[in-house]
């Protein structure tokens, strides 16, 4: 079975910018800094606490009030996250996302295989190191 490029989830870690939590219900709107990796529209985002909480999928990224498709390490952007799961939305309602939380892209074995197949040479060594780090967080073999 061939893996589609659309299944690729690029690795990223995000830090919420203090004072930039604009909305915490669906859609979530935050100001973030890309700490590591590449943030792209469509990236599933989660909070890797004791219990992984899927925040949702990045529906929009804005830099200087203009929409962009991706953001790289060091960039500060506003993101809009939509949640398609009522169960995860319920978890989010009882949780406080705050400035100390690190947000990460929710990768899977399938998304890593899609990265290897379609984007192997598009990612830097640091991006691949982040994939390895996220594999450990998500316990992916």
Short mmCIF file of C-alpha atoms in Angstrom, two decimals:
data_model
loop_
_atom_site.label_atom_id
_atom_site.label_comp_id
_atom_site.label_asym_id
_atom_site.label_seq_id
_atom_site.Cartn_x
_atom_site.Cartn_y
_atom_site.Cartn_z
CA UNK A 1 0.00 0.00 0.00
CA UNK A 2 1.46 3.34 -1.03
CA UNK A 3 1.60 6.14 1.50
CA UNK A 4 0.25 9.48 0.29
CA UNK A 5 2.26 12.68 0.77
CA UNK A 6 -0.80 14.21 2.48
CA UNK A 7 -0.33 11.77 5.38
CA UNK A 8 3.04 13.30 6.26
CA UNK A 9 3.04 15.21 9.54
CA UNK A 10 6.05 17.47 9.83
CA UNK A 11 7.69 17.53 13.25
CA UNK A 12 7.39 20.67 15.35
CA UNK A 13 7.36 21.91 18.92
CA UNK A 14 5.61 25.15 19.76
CA UNK A 15 5.77 27.50 22.73
CA UNK A 16 2.76 29.67 23.52
CA UNK A 17 3.74 33.33 23.58
CA UNK A 18 2.83 34.97 26.93
CA UNK A 19 -0.33 37.04 26.61
CA UNK A 20 -1.25 35.43 23.29
CA UNK A 21 -3.98 32.97 24.18
CA UNK A 22 -6.80 34.63 22.29
CA UNK A 23 -9.41 31.88 22.36
CA UNK A 24 -9.52 28.47 24.05
CA UNK A 25 -12.76 27.06 22.67
CA UNK A 26 -13.20 25.73 19.15
CA UNK A 27 -11.54 27.22 17.18
CA UNK A 28 -8.54 27.77 19.43
CA UNK A 29 -6.50 30.85 18.53
CA UNK A 30 -2.98 31.23 19.93
CA UNK A 31 0.21 33.13 19.34
CA UNK A 32 3.12 30.67 19.25
CA UNK A 33 6.81 30.51 18.60
CA UNK A 34 8.12 27.57 16.59
CA UNK A 35 10.80 26.17 18.92
CA UNK A 36 11.83 23.30 16.65
CA UNK A 37 10.84 21.93 13.27
CA UNK A 38 8.32 23.08 10.71
CA UNK A 39 4.71 24.01 11.45
CA UNK A 40 2.36 23.53 8.50
CA UNK A 41 -1.34 24.04 7.90
CA UNK A 42 -3.01 20.69 8.59
CA UNK A 43 -0.62 19.65 11.36
CA UNK A 44 -2.35 17.80 14.22
CA UNK A 45 -1.29 19.37 17.55
CA UNK A 46 -1.29 17.84 21.02
CA UNK A 47 -0.18 18.61 24.57
CA UNK A 48 2.17 15.84 25.76
CA UNK A 49 1.21 15.79 29.43
CA UNK A 50 0.54 12.66 31.49
CA UNK A 51 -2.44 11.97 29.26
CA UNK A 52 -1.91 13.06 25.67
CA UNK A 53 -4.53 15.59 24.71
CA UNK A 54 -5.14 16.17 21.03
CA UNK A 55 -5.81 19.88 20.71
CA UNK A 56 -6.83 19.72 17.04
CA UNK A 57 -5.53 20.45 13.59
CA UNK A 58 -3.90 23.71 12.46
CA UNK A 59 -6.39 25.31 10.09
CA UNK A 60 -4.60 28.63 9.59
CA UNK A 61 -1.22 30.23 10.23
CA UNK A 62 -0.72 34.00 10.12
CA UNK A 63 2.51 35.97 10.11
CA UNK A 64 2.12 39.77 10.34
CA UNK A 65 -1.65 39.39 9.76
CA UNK A 66 -1.05 37.56 6.45
CA UNK A 67 -1.86 33.87 5.92
CA UNK A 68 1.13 31.59 5.35
CA UNK A 69 1.32 27.86 4.68
CA UNK A 70 4.13 27.10 7.11
CA UNK A 71 6.36 28.55 9.82
CA UNK A 72 9.94 27.63 10.58
CA UNK A 73 12.02 27.44 13.76
CA UNK A 74 12.27 30.83 15.48
CA UNK A 75 9.22 32.37 13.81
CA UNK A 76 6.37 33.79 15.87
CA UNK A 77 2.94 33.29 14.34
CA UNK A 78 -0.74 33.19 15.19
CA UNK A 79 -2.48 29.86 14.65
CA UNK A 80 -6.08 28.75 14.45
CA UNK A 81 -6.70 25.18 15.60
CA UNK A 82 -9.93 23.36 14.91
CA UNK A 83 -11.00 20.25 16.77
CA UNK A 84 -12.96 17.57 14.97
CA UNK A 85 -13.34 15.21 17.93
CA UNK A 86 -16.10 15.81 20.51
CA UNK A 87 -14.22 13.57 22.99
CA UNK A 88 -11.01 15.59 22.75
CA UNK A 89 -12.98 18.86 22.87
CA UNK A 90 -14.51 17.64 26.15
CA UNK A 91 -11.01 16.96 27.55
CA UNK A 92 -9.90 20.43 26.46
CA UNK A 93 -12.84 22.05 28.22
CA UNK A 94 -11.59 20.68 31.53
CA UNK A 95 -7.96 21.59 30.89
CA UNK A 96 -6.12 24.84 31.12
CA UNK A 97 -3.64 25.44 28.34
CA UNK A 98 -1.11 27.94 29.59
CA UNK A 99 2.13 29.61 28.68
CA UNK A 100 4.25 26.84 30.17
CA UNK A 101 2.76 24.18 27.92
CA UNK A 102 4.74 22.85 25.02
CA UNK A 103 2.63 21.90 22.02
CA UNK A 104 3.90 19.25 19.60
CA UNK A 105 2.87 17.82 16.27
CA UNK A 106 1.13 14.49 16.77
CA UNK A 107 3.10 12.10 14.60
CA UNK A 108 2.42 8.43 13.92
CA UNK A 109 4.30 5.56 12.30
CA UNK A 110 2.34 6.18 9.10
CA UNK A 111 3.15 9.92 9.08
CA UNK A 112 6.86 9.19 9.63
CA UNK A 113 6.82 6.72 6.74
CA UNK A 114 5.16 9.37 4.55
CA UNK A 115 7.90 11.87 5.50
CA UNK A 116 10.58 9.32 4.58
CA UNK A 117 8.92 8.51 1.28
CA UNK A 118 8.02 12.01 0.09
CA UNK A 119 10.10 14.53 2.06
CA UNK A 120 13.31 12.74 3.05
CA UNK A 121 15.57 15.43 1.55
CA UNK A 122 13.32 18.38 2.48
CA UNK A 123 13.97 17.97 6.21
CA UNK A 124 17.19 19.01 7.93
CA UNK A 125 19.14 16.76 10.29
CA UNK A 126 17.66 18.75 13.19
CA UNK A 127 14.15 18.01 11.89
CA UNK A 128 14.97 14.28 11.74
CA UNK A 129 16.37 14.46 15.29
CA UNK A 130 13.06 15.97 16.36
CA UNK A 131 11.22 13.08 14.67
CA UNK A 132 13.30 10.67 16.79
CA UNK A 133 12.51 12.68 19.94
CA UNK A 134 8.78 12.68 19.13
CA UNK A 135 8.88 8.94 18.42
CA UNK A 136 10.04 8.42 22.01
CA UNK A 137 7.31 10.73 23.38
CA UNK A 138 4.60 8.85 21.46
CA UNK A 139 6.24 5.44 21.98
CA UNK A 140 6.41 4.71 18.24
CA UNK A 141 8.47 1.72 17.12
#
